Short mmCIF file of C-alpha atoms and ligand atoms in Angstrom, two decimals:
data_model
loop_
_atom_site.label_atom_id
_atom_site.label_comp_id
_atom_site.label_asym_id
_atom_site.label_seq_id
_atom_site.Cartn_x
_atom_site.Cartn_y
_atom_site.Cartn_z
CA UNK A 1 0.00 0.00 0.00
CA UNK A 2 1.11 3.49 -0.79
CA UNK A 3 0.47 6.18 1.80
CA UNK A 4 0.54 9.95 1.44
CA UNK A 5 -0.50 13.00 3.42
CA UNK A 6 -2.04 16.14 2.05
CA UNK A 7 -4.01 19.17 3.15
CA UNK A 8 -6.97 20.63 1.31
CA UNK A 9 -10.70 21.10 1.45
CA UNK A 10 -12.84 17.98 1.04
CA UNK A 11 -15.19 19.34 -1.61
CA UNK A 12 -12.26 20.10 -3.91
CA UNK A 13 -10.60 16.68 -3.80
CA UNK A 14 -10.57 14.67 -7.01
CA UNK A 15 -10.55 11.23 -5.51
CA UNK A 16 -12.09 7.85 -6.32
CA UNK A 17 -13.33 7.69 -2.76
CA UNK A 18 -13.49 10.31 -0.02
CA UNK A 19 -13.85 9.14 3.56
CA UNK A 20 -15.43 11.42 6.17
CA UNK A 21 -16.76 10.87 9.66
CA UNK A 22 -20.18 11.33 11.25
CA UNK A 23 -20.51 11.47 15.01
CA UNK A 24 -23.41 10.15 17.01
CA UNK A 25 -26.16 11.30 16.75
CA UNK A 26 -25.95 12.50 13.15
CA UNK A 27 -23.34 15.17 13.95
CA UNK A 28 -21.18 15.96 10.96
CA UNK A 29 -17.42 16.22 11.46
CA UNK A 30 -15.85 19.38 9.97
CA UNK A 31 -14.92 17.47 6.80
CA UNK A 32 -18.44 16.09 6.41
CA UNK A 33 -19.87 19.52 7.08
CA UNK A 34 -17.77 21.04 4.29
CA UNK A 35 -19.12 18.40 1.92
CA UNK A 36 -22.63 19.04 3.14
CA UNK A 37 -22.28 22.74 2.45
CA UNK A 38 -20.86 22.13 -1.01
CA UNK A 39 -23.66 19.69 -1.85
CA UNK A 40 -26.50 21.92 -0.76
CA UNK A 41 -27.27 19.87 2.40
CA UNK A 42 -27.27 16.55 0.57
CA UNK A 43 -25.72 14.78 3.56
CA UNK A 44 -27.80 16.31 6.32
CA UNK A 45 -30.95 15.53 4.36
CA UNK A 46 -29.91 11.89 4.04
CA UNK A 47 -29.05 11.60 7.69
CA UNK A 48 -32.28 13.21 8.72
CA UNK A 49 -34.11 10.45 6.84
CA UNK A 50 -32.40 8.00 9.19
CA UNK A 51 -29.88 6.32 6.86
CA UNK A 52 -27.10 6.61 9.40
CA UNK A 53 -26.84 7.52 13.03
CA UNK A 54 -23.06 7.76 13.45
CA UNK A 55 -22.40 4.74 15.67
CA UNK A 56 -18.96 3.15 15.43
CA UNK A 57 -19.19 0.30 12.93
CA UNK A 58 -21.73 2.03 10.68
CA UNK A 59 -20.93 3.31 7.22
CA UNK A 60 -22.76 4.64 4.21
CA UNK A 61 -21.41 4.66 0.68
CA UNK A 62 -22.68 7.44 -1.57
CA UNK A 63 -22.29 8.00 -5.30
CA UNK A 64 -22.90 11.15 -7.34
CA UNK A 65 -22.94 13.53 -4.40
CA UNK A 66 -23.66 16.89 -6.03
CA UNK A 67 -21.19 19.77 -5.84
CA UNK A 68 -18.06 17.72 -5.08
CA UNK A 69 -15.29 16.34 -7.28
CA UNK A 70 -14.96 12.83 -5.84
CA UNK A 71 -16.47 9.72 -7.46
CA UNK A 72 -17.67 8.32 -4.15
CA UNK A 73 -18.11 9.38 -0.57
CA UNK A 74 -17.92 6.96 2.29
CA UNK A 75 -19.43 8.24 5.51
CA UNK A 76 -18.11 6.42 8.55
CA UNK A 77 -19.70 6.29 11.99
CA UNK A 78 -17.39 7.68 14.69
CA UNK A 79 -19.54 7.37 17.81
CA UNK A 80 -19.84 10.16 20.36
CA UNK A 81 -17.17 12.82 19.99
CA UNK A 82 -16.48 12.80 23.73
CA UNK A 83 -15.86 9.03 23.75
CA UNK A 84 -13.33 8.96 20.94
CA UNK A 85 -10.28 7.23 22.39
CA UNK A 86 -7.38 5.25 20.88
CA UNK A 87 -9.34 2.04 20.60
CA UNK A 88 -12.31 3.65 18.87
CA UNK A 89 -10.02 5.52 16.48
CA UNK A 90 -8.41 2.24 15.55
CA UNK A 91 -11.82 0.61 15.00
CA UNK A 92 -13.05 3.51 12.89
CA UNK A 93 -9.95 3.49 10.69
CA UNK A 94 -10.05 -0.30 10.30
CA UNK A 95 -13.75 -0.26 9.47
CA UNK A 96 -13.27 2.47 6.89
CA UNK A 97 -10.54 0.62 4.94
CA UNK A 98 -12.57 -2.57 4.99
CA UNK A 99 -15.43 -0.67 3.33
CA UNK A 100 -13.23 1.26 0.90
CA UNK A 101 -11.62 -1.98 -0.22
CA UNK A 102 -15.01 -3.36 -1.20
CA UNK A 103 -15.88 -0.39 -3.41
CA UNK A 104 -13.30 -1.18 -6.07
CA UNK A 105 -11.71 2.26 -5.73
CA UNK A 106 -7.98 2.06 -6.43
CA UNK A 107 -7.28 5.14 -4.37
CA UNK A 108 -8.93 6.93 -1.46
CA UNK A 109 -8.56 10.15 0.52
CA UNK A 110 -9.48 9.90 4.18
CA UNK A 111 -10.35 12.81 6.44
CA UNK A 112 -10.49 10.57 9.51
CA UNK A 113 -7.10 11.80 10.85
CA UNK A 114 -8.93 15.07 11.44
CA UNK A 115 -10.98 13.41 14.19
CA UNK A 116 -10.20 14.57 17.69
CA UNK A 117 -8.86 11.66 19.70
CA UNK A 118 -8.53 12.14 23.47
CA UNK A 119 -4.99 13.22 24.34
CA UNK A 120 -3.49 12.40 20.94
CA UNK A 121 -1.55 14.65 18.58
CA UNK A 122 -1.70 14.72 14.80
CA UNK A 123 1.64 12.97 14.83
CA UNK A 124 0.14 10.05 16.76
CA UNK A 125 -2.97 9.96 14.59
CA UNK A 126 -1.03 9.81 11.32
CA UNK A 127 1.60 7.31 12.45
CA UNK A 128 -1.10 5.05 13.84
CA UNK A 129 -3.52 5.44 10.93
CA UNK A 130 -0.85 4.03 8.61
CA UNK A 131 -0.09 1.21 11.01
CA UNK A 132 -3.77 0.33 11.63
CA UNK A 133 -4.64 0.38 7.94
CA UNK A 134 -1.73 -1.89 7.16
CA UNK A 135 -2.71 -4.27 9.96
CA UNK A 136 -6.28 -4.41 8.64
CA UNK A 137 -5.22 -5.16 5.06
CA UNK A 138 -2.57 -7.74 5.94
CA UNK A 139 -2.83 -11.11 4.22
CA UNK A 140 -0.40 -13.99 4.15
CA UNK A 141 -0.59 -15.72 0.80
CA UNK A 142 2.95 -16.99 0.27
CA UNK A 143 1.76 -20.59 0.23
CA UNK A 144 -1.47 -20.22 -1.74
CA UNK A 145 -0.98 -21.51 -5.28
CA UNK A 146 -3.81 -19.53 -6.89
CA UNK A 147 -4.10 -15.97 -5.75
CA UNK A 148 -7.26 -14.41 -7.09
CA UNK A 149 -6.44 -10.71 -7.06
CA UNK A 150 -9.30 -8.46 -8.09
CA UNK A 151 -8.32 -6.43 -11.15
CA UNK A 152 -9.08 -3.20 -9.39
CA UNK A 153 -7.68 -3.11 -5.91
CA UNK A 154 -6.91 -0.38 -3.44
CA UNK A 155 -3.36 0.87 -4.00
CA UNK A 156 -3.07 4.28 -2.41
CA UNK A 157 -4.48 6.01 0.64
CA UNK A 158 -4.05 9.72 1.21
CA UNK A 159 -4.46 10.87 4.77
CA UNK A 160 -5.98 14.32 4.75
CA UNK A 161 -5.04 17.07 7.20
CA UNK A 162 -6.99 20.24 7.95
CA UNK A 163 -4.17 22.68 7.17
CA UNK A 164 -0.60 23.11 5.94
CA UNK A 165 0.57 23.63 9.51
CA UNK A 166 -0.20 20.01 10.43
CA UNK A 167 1.31 18.90 7.16
CA UNK A 168 4.79 19.87 8.30
CA UNK A 169 4.70 18.04 11.65
CA UNK A 170 3.14 15.02 10.00
CA UNK A 171 5.83 14.31 7.40
CA UNK A 172 7.85 12.41 9.99
CA UNK A 173 4.72 10.75 11.38
CA UNK A 174 3.97 9.40 7.91
CA UNK A 175 7.44 7.97 7.37
CA UNK A 176 7.50 6.55 10.89
CA UNK A 177 4.11 4.98 10.37
CA UNK A 178 5.32 3.38 7.16
CA UNK A 179 8.49 2.08 8.84
CA UNK A 180 6.48 0.66 11.73
CA UNK A 181 4.02 -0.99 9.34
CA UNK A 182 6.89 -2.56 7.40
CA UNK A 183 8.50 -3.87 10.58
CA UNK A 184 5.22 -5.38 11.76
CA UNK A 185 4.68 -6.97 8.35
CA UNK A 186 8.14 -8.53 8.43
CA UNK A 187 7.39 -9.99 11.86
CA UNK A 188 4.07 -11.41 10.73
CA UNK A 189 5.45 -12.87 7.50
CA UNK A 190 8.32 -14.63 9.27
CA UNK A 191 6.01 -15.96 11.98
CA UNK A 192 3.32 -17.19 9.60
CA UNK A 193 5.75 -19.22 7.53
CA UNK A 194 5.59 -22.93 8.33
CA UNK A 195 8.45 -24.52 10.22
CA UNK A 196 9.64 -26.47 7.19
CA UNK A 197 10.30 -23.14 5.47
CA UNK A 198 11.17 -20.97 8.45
CA UNK A 199 14.11 -22.87 9.94
CA UNK A 200 16.99 -21.44 11.98
CA UNK A 201 19.01 -21.20 8.75
CA UNK A 202 16.14 -19.38 7.06
CA UNK A 203 16.03 -16.85 9.90
CA UNK A 204 19.77 -16.35 9.57
CA UNK A 205 19.42 -15.80 5.80
CA UNK A 206 16.59 -13.33 6.37
CA UNK A 207 18.76 -11.48 8.88
CA UNK A 208 21.50 -11.13 6.27
CA UNK A 209 18.88 -9.81 3.82
CA UNK A 210 17.76 -7.24 6.40
CA UNK A 211 21.38 -6.15 6.74
CA UNK A 212 21.55 -5.60 2.97
CA UNK A 213 18.32 -3.64 2.99
CA UNK A 214 19.52 -1.33 5.78
CA UNK A 215 23.20 -0.40 5.56
CA UNK A 216 23.05 0.88 9.15
CA UNK A 217 22.24 -2.65 10.33
CA UNK A 218 25.19 -4.93 10.85
CA UNK A 219 24.45 -8.66 10.93
CA UNK A 220 26.55 -11.46 12.34
CA UNK A 221 25.49 -15.10 12.60
CA UNK A 222 27.17 -17.44 15.08
CA UNK A 223 27.17 -21.13 14.22
CA UNK A 224 27.18 -24.09 16.62
CA UNK A 225 30.98 -24.31 16.86
CA UNK A 226 31.22 -20.67 17.87
CA UNK A 227 28.45 -21.12 20.42
CA UNK A 228 30.18 -24.21 21.78
CA UNK A 229 33.40 -22.19 22.22
CA UNK A 230 31.45 -19.55 24.13
CA UNK A 231 30.07 -22.23 26.46
CA UNK A 232 26.44 -21.92 25.37
CA UNK A 233 25.65 -25.50 26.35
CA UNK A 234 22.19 -24.62 27.57
CA UNK A 235 21.19 -23.19 24.20
CA UNK A 236 22.77 -26.10 22.32
CA UNK A 237 21.02 -28.65 24.54
CA UNK A 238 17.73 -27.62 22.92
CA UNK A 239 18.83 -28.07 19.32
CA UNK A 240 20.82 -31.27 19.85
CA UNK A 241 17.77 -33.40 19.05
CA UNK A 242 17.14 -31.60 15.77
CA UNK A 243 18.60 -32.36 12.35
CA UNK A 244 18.83 -28.60 11.82
CA UNK A 245 21.75 -26.59 13.17
CA UNK A 246 21.20 -23.80 15.69
CA UNK A 247 22.09 -20.20 14.84
CA UNK A 248 22.61 -17.13 16.99
CA UNK A 249 21.80 -14.02 15.02
CA UNK A 250 23.29 -10.71 16.14
CA UNK A 251 21.96 -7.43 14.75
CA UNK A 252 23.72 -4.15 15.50
CA UNK A 253 22.17 -0.84 14.60
CA UNK A 254 24.16 2.28 15.41
CA UNK A 255 21.88 5.30 15.30
CA UNK A 256 23.50 7.25 18.16
CA UNK A 257 27.02 8.12 19.31
CA UNK A 258 29.61 5.54 20.33
CA UNK A 259 29.20 6.39 24.03
CA UNK A 260 25.49 5.76 23.96
CA UNK A 261 24.79 2.45 25.64
CA UNK A 262 22.61 0.22 23.51
CA UNK A 263 19.25 -1.29 24.22
CA UNK A 264 19.47 -5.04 23.65
CA UNK A 265 16.46 -7.00 22.42
CA UNK A 266 16.60 -10.78 22.82
CA UNK A 267 13.96 -12.82 20.97
CA UNK A 268 13.10 -16.49 21.47
CA UNK A 269 13.51 -18.19 18.11
CA UNK A 270 12.26 -21.75 18.47
CA UNK A 271 11.25 -22.39 14.86
CA UNK A 272 9.23 -25.39 16.01
CA UNK A 273 8.53 -26.59 19.54
CA UNK A 274 7.46 -30.23 19.71
CA UNK A 275 8.35 -30.23 23.40
CA UNK A 276 11.27 -32.58 22.72
CA UNK A 277 11.27 -35.85 24.71
CA UNK A 278 8.68 -34.24 27.04
CA UNK A 279 6.57 -34.19 23.91
CA UNK A 280 3.48 -32.01 23.59
CA UNK A 281 -0.02 -33.36 22.98
CA UNK A 282 -0.83 -33.33 19.26
CA UNK A 283 -3.83 -30.99 19.34
CA UNK A 284 -2.95 -27.54 17.97
CA UNK A 285 0.71 -28.48 17.88
CA UNK A 286 0.94 -26.77 14.47
CA UNK A 287 0.75 -23.48 16.37
CA UNK A 288 4.19 -24.17 17.76
CA UNK A 289 5.58 -22.87 14.47
CA UNK A 290 4.82 -19.53 16.13
CA UNK A 291 7.35 -20.26 18.87
CA UNK A 292 9.79 -17.98 17.06
CA UNK A 293 7.54 -14.92 17.35
CA UNK A 294 9.92 -13.34 19.87
CA UNK A 295 12.73 -13.59 17.34
CA UNK A 296 10.44 -12.32 14.58
CA UNK A 297 9.55 -9.30 16.71
CA UNK A 298 13.24 -8.49 17.09
CA UNK A 299 13.56 -8.56 13.29
CA UNK A 300 10.53 -6.29 13.01
CA UNK A 301 11.72 -3.85 15.65
CA UNK A 302 15.19 -3.64 14.10
CA UNK A 303 13.65 -3.05 10.65
CA UNK A 304 11.28 -0.37 11.97
CA UNK A 305 13.97 1.44 13.97
CA UNK A 306 16.38 1.37 11.03
CA UNK A 307 13.59 2.47 8.68
CA UNK A 308 12.86 5.43 10.95
CA UNK A 309 16.55 6.16 11.40
CA UNK A 310 15.98 6.55 15.14
CA UNK A 311 18.95 8.03 17.04
CA UNK A 312 19.39 5.02 19.28
CA UNK A 313 21.90 2.21 19.53
CA UNK A 314 20.20 -1.13 19.28
CA UNK A 315 21.42 -4.71 19.49
CA UNK A 316 19.13 -7.58 18.48
CA UNK A 317 19.91 -11.15 19.54
CA UNK A 318 17.89 -14.08 18.33
CA UNK A 319 18.87 -17.59 19.28
CA UNK A 320 17.25 -19.81 16.62
CA UNK A 321 16.74 -23.53 17.24
CA UNK A 322 14.29 -26.34 16.61
CA UNK A 323 13.09 -28.41 19.61
CA UNK A 324 12.73 -32.05 18.50
CA UNK A 325 12.68 -35.50 20.09
CA UNK A 326 15.25 -37.94 18.70
CA UNK A 327 18.04 -40.28 19.69
CA UNK A 328 20.31 -37.31 20.27
CA UNK A 329 17.74 -35.20 22.13
CA UNK A 330 18.12 -34.04 25.73
CA UNK A 331 16.51 -36.38 28.27
CA UNK A 332 14.71 -35.25 31.43
CA UNK A 333 17.31 -35.10 34.18
CA UNK A 334 20.20 -34.14 31.89
CA UNK A 335 22.40 -31.40 33.32
CA UNK A 336 24.13 -28.65 31.33
CA UNK A 337 26.51 -25.85 32.22
CA UNK A 338 25.26 -22.54 30.82
CA UNK A 339 27.52 -19.81 29.47
CA UNK A 340 27.20 -18.06 32.85
CA UNK A 341 28.76 -21.07 34.57
CA UNK A 342 25.53 -21.92 36.40
CA UNK A 343 24.35 -25.52 35.95
CA UNK A 344 20.81 -26.44 34.93
CA UNK A 345 18.93 -29.68 35.43
CA UNK A 346 16.51 -30.09 32.52
CA UNK A 347 13.49 -31.69 34.16
CA UNK A 348 11.19 -30.89 31.25
CA UNK A 349 12.52 -30.54 27.71
CA UNK A 350 9.39 -28.53 26.84
CA UNK A 351 10.63 -25.66 29.01
CA UNK A 352 13.18 -24.95 26.27
CA UNK A 353 12.66 -21.24 25.70
CA UNK A 354 14.41 -20.25 28.91
CA UNK A 355 17.29 -22.59 28.04
CA UNK A 356 18.11 -20.71 24.85
CA UNK A 357 17.33 -17.28 26.28
CA UNK A 358 19.60 -17.65 29.31
CA UNK A 359 22.73 -18.02 27.17
CA UNK A 360 21.67 -15.19 24.86
CA UNK A 361 21.11 -13.01 27.96
CA UNK A 362 24.59 -13.81 29.25
CA UNK A 363 25.97 -13.00 25.80
CA UNK A 364 24.31 -9.57 25.96
CA UNK A 365 26.53 -8.52 28.91
CA UNK A 366 29.40 -7.67 26.54
CA UNK A 367 27.36 -4.80 25.02
CA UNK A 368 27.19 -2.95 28.36
CA UNK A 369 23.50 -2.40 27.75
CA UNK A 370 21.34 0.47 28.97
CA UNK A 371 18.57 -2.13 29.17
CA UNK A 372 17.91 -5.65 27.98
CA UNK A 373 14.42 -6.71 26.93
CA UNK A 374 13.67 -10.29 26.04
CA UNK A 375 10.58 -11.25 24.07
CA UNK A 376 9.32 -14.81 24.15
CA UNK A 377 6.33 -17.09 23.64
CA UNK A 378 7.45 -18.56 26.93
CA UNK A 379 4.58 -20.03 28.92
CA UNK A 380 1.11 -21.42 28.38
CA UNK A 381 0.46 -20.14 31.90
CA UNK A 382 0.64 -16.56 30.59
CA UNK A 383 -2.23 -17.30 28.21
CA UNK A 384 -4.23 -18.63 31.15
CA UNK A 385 -3.45 -15.57 33.27
CA UNK A 386 -3.85 -12.74 30.77
CA UNK A 387 -5.53 -14.21 27.70
CA UNK A 388 -4.78 -12.68 24.32
CA UNK A 389 -5.13 -9.05 25.30
CA UNK A 390 -2.04 -8.30 27.36
CA UNK A 391 1.57 -9.32 27.08
CA UNK A 392 3.05 -10.48 30.39
CA UNK A 393 5.75 -8.15 31.73
CA UNK A 394 8.29 -8.95 34.44
CA UNK A 395 11.34 -6.90 35.28
CA UNK A 396 14.18 -6.44 37.75
CA UNK A 397 13.97 -2.64 37.34
CA UNK A 398 10.65 -0.89 37.99
CA UNK A 399 11.39 2.30 36.02
CA UNK A 400 12.04 0.15 32.94
CA UNK A 401 8.80 -1.77 33.54
CA UNK A 402 6.92 1.52 33.86
CA UNK A 403 8.31 2.78 30.56
CA UNK A 404 7.32 -0.40 28.77
CA UNK A 405 3.80 -0.30 30.23
CA UNK A 406 3.45 3.30 29.08
CA UNK A 407 4.79 2.49 25.61
CA UNK A 408 2.25 -0.30 25.32
CA UNK A 409 -0.58 2.09 26.19
CA UNK A 410 0.50 4.63 23.60
CA UNK A 411 1.02 2.03 20.92
CA UNK A 412 -2.23 0.16 21.59
CA UNK A 413 -0.14 -2.93 22.33
CA UNK A 414 -0.54 -3.34 26.05
CA UNK A 415 1.40 -5.30 28.64
CA UNK A 416 0.56 -6.11 32.26
CA UNK A 417 3.14 -6.50 34.99
CA UNK A 418 3.45 -9.59 37.18
CA UNK A 419 5.59 -9.74 40.33
CA UNK A 420 9.11 -11.09 40.33
CA UNK A 421 9.55 -11.68 44.05
CA UNK A 422 12.36 -13.68 45.60
CA UNK A 423 9.80 -15.97 47.25
CA UNK A 424 9.16 -17.68 43.93
CA UNK A 425 12.80 -18.69 43.48
CA UNK A 426 12.46 -21.67 45.82
CA UNK A 427 10.35 -23.39 43.19
CA UNK A 428 13.38 -23.71 40.92
CA UNK A 429 15.62 -25.55 43.38
CA UNK A 430 17.25 -28.78 42.17
CA UNK A 431 18.94 -31.47 44.29
CA UNK A 432 21.53 -32.03 41.56
CA UNK A 433 22.28 -28.74 39.81
CA UNK A 434 22.26 -25.01 40.59
CA UNK A 435 18.69 -24.86 39.37
CA UNK A 436 15.97 -26.82 37.61
CA UNK A 437 14.39 -25.54 34.41
CA UNK A 438 10.83 -25.81 35.72
CA UNK A 439 9.14 -24.53 38.86
CA UNK A 440 6.05 -26.66 39.19
CA UNK A 441 2.38 -25.99 38.52
CA UNK A 442 2.00 -22.71 40.38
CA UNK A 443 2.80 -19.32 38.84
CA UNK A 444 4.37 -20.75 35.68
CA UNK A 445 4.95 -17.39 34.02
CA UNK A 446 6.63 -15.98 37.10
CA UNK A 447 8.92 -18.95 37.74
CA UNK A 448 9.97 -18.87 34.06
CA UNK A 449 10.93 -15.22 34.51
CA UNK A 450 12.64 -16.10 37.84
CA UNK A 451 14.78 -18.56 35.94
CA UNK A 452 15.79 -15.85 33.44
CA UNK A 453 16.46 -13.38 36.25
CA UNK A 454 19.38 -15.55 37.38
CA UNK A 455 21.11 -14.54 34.15
CA UNK A 456 20.32 -10.84 34.22
CA UNK A 457 21.84 -9.67 37.50
CA UNK A 458 24.31 -7.36 35.77
CA UNK A 459 21.86 -5.13 33.91
CA UNK A 460 18.40 -3.61 33.85
CA UNK A 461 16.17 -6.19 32.31
CA UNK A 462 12.55 -6.78 31.36
CA UNK A 463 10.87 -9.89 30.04
CA UNK A 464 7.84 -9.84 27.73
CA UNK A 465 5.87 -13.09 27.64
CA UNK A 466 3.95 -12.95 24.36
CA UNK A 467 2.50 -16.47 24.45
CA UNK A 468 -1.02 -15.03 24.36
CA UNK A 469 -0.50 -12.00 22.16
CA UNK A 470 1.85 -13.04 19.33
CA UNK A 471 -0.78 -14.80 17.26
CA UNK A 472 -4.50 -15.48 17.12
CA UNK A 473 -5.87 -19.00 16.84
CA UNK A 474 -9.01 -20.25 15.15
CA UNK A 475 -10.14 -19.92 11.58
CA UNK A 476 -8.28 -16.67 11.04
CA UNK A 477 -5.11 -18.05 12.57
CA UNK A 478 -2.40 -15.46 12.04
CA UNK A 479 0.59 -13.81 13.66
CA UNK A 480 -0.24 -10.37 15.07
CA UNK A 481 3.13 -8.65 14.92
CA UNK A 482 2.94 -7.88 18.65
CA UNK A 483 4.86 -6.53 20.52
CA UNK A 484 6.66 -4.63 17.75
CA UNK A 485 4.51 -1.49 18.22
CA UNK A 486 5.27 -1.50 21.97
CA UNK A 487 9.01 -1.98 21.40
CA UNK A 488 9.24 0.70 18.73
CA UNK A 489 7.31 3.16 20.91
CA UNK A 490 9.63 2.41 23.83
CA UNK A 491 12.70 2.96 21.66
CA UNK A 492 11.24 6.16 20.21
CA UNK A 493 10.80 7.54 23.73
CA UNK A 494 14.16 6.20 24.86
CA UNK A 495 16.05 8.35 22.38
CA UNK A 496 14.00 11.47 23.08
CA UNK A 497 15.45 11.52 26.60
N1 BES B 1 6.35 -22.44 23.63
C1 BES B 1 5.80 -22.96 24.81
C2 BES B 1 4.81 -22.03 25.49
C3 BES B 1 3.49 -21.87 24.80
C4 BES B 1 2.54 -22.85 24.86
C5 BES B 1 3.19 -20.69 24.16
C6 BES B 1 1.32 -22.66 24.26
C7 BES B 1 1.96 -20.51 23.58
C8 BES B 1 1.02 -21.49 23.62
C9 BES B 1 6.91 -23.24 25.82
O1 BES B 1 8.11 -23.66 25.28
C10 BES B 1 6.42 -24.33 26.71
O2 BES B 1 6.24 -25.41 26.23
N2 BES B 1 6.25 -24.01 27.98
C11 BES B 1 5.77 -24.95 28.93
C12 BES B 1 6.57 -24.78 30.18
C13 BES B 1 6.34 -25.86 31.19
C14 BES B 1 6.89 -27.18 30.68
C15 BES B 1 7.01 -25.48 32.48
C16 BES B 1 4.29 -24.68 29.17
O3 BES B 1 3.88 -23.51 29.19
O4 BES B 1 3.54 -25.64 29.28
MN1 MN B 2 8.16 -25.75 25.00
ZN1 ZN B 3 8.51 -23.08 23.38
#
């Protein structure tokens, strides 16, 4: 999709489809009012007859509106002006593109960014309009043999602004919105690919491609021998049952000065999680191709940040492995020495995410990070606790947690904090090693984070458990691209300070 911004009066736009809002009850937005004036009250007469009330979700497509230059006019319900918050704005935008797409117009000009959204600037409205529209139109068709593309399909959306003054401040919002949308799309595409296509080697190849696309992004891929030399036995214990070699992908983006400490993102990249010898039940096991969504979100965040050219230093680490049962697989009870020197008794080979993350977290020490954030589809318990609406957040540094929570609010990609108290650590005790890799039935998300916290003592760290938010199940099964919007918002704020 092509996006543009422009200012100008609605009645003068030569567009295949204009989009304007109507508030409840039948209150015209300024754009709709201008069209009403130009058309000799055509719109208010229609509304008075009861064709549309202005509730969110409603829309009305009009042809041949007199006195205006556009081929069509789509009126979109925007609810009560006073209730217009982020969520409603998102709904209204998404609803409008769904309708526009059905008209057959190849191009549209939308006045919806002119809506007043509680506490939000034009910059926010433009950046998010692009992102929401892209999210709404996303389709994953790489593996469909026949793609039936309608001859006429929507190709360009112009976001209309009330005046030239907004135009200036919105140039950067537009390009940031596009960069964010592209990052989210990359995350979703990688995650949606099946595990026979999206292997650790595939992720490594895609990382190299990303490095070519963005000269400011440096990519280095460590192979198993290099990881062995570093002592990453915990990470390697997960892939030892797989026929596919493990990779550790390292992205480096230098957007700020050399003295600026980087933010490090660490993403769980299990390209398929069978559970290993502690094998999973077969129902819905296909969804474990999504067990690399943490890694995919690091790709997406790196792409978005590089696309925006944010003045921040960013390191992305994605350990990529496949968790399989086989004659060479780890057995319950096996003990490994992690890169940190701490020993781990693997009581359940299905608790593999923490085993790859812990070595990647230790590896991140060398970057002297300002903060380390790991992102992982780590625990089914997180889905039980928070469902699909909030990402689980745990941290050893409350100010960092607060910033991430705030970023999630602004980006419409929310997280919810869970406690990381010492009391929980007892659950990880092992009679044979320094720790076990599971903590029993209670508080599974917290004990998983407790395990990781033993490898993050030297820096400020937060953990995002995206088991519930990274994809949706059911008939429209699809990766969501979360928490890329949260991460990018956090990084945007981070470099403003
Ligand atoms: N990748 C899974 C977590 C998961 C399960 C995410 C279902 C989304 C949906 C993870 O590797 C896992 O298997 N975790 C175990 C941990 C347990 C063995 C302590 C779990 O949650 O059951
Ligand atoms: Mn598992
Ligand atoms: Zn897993």
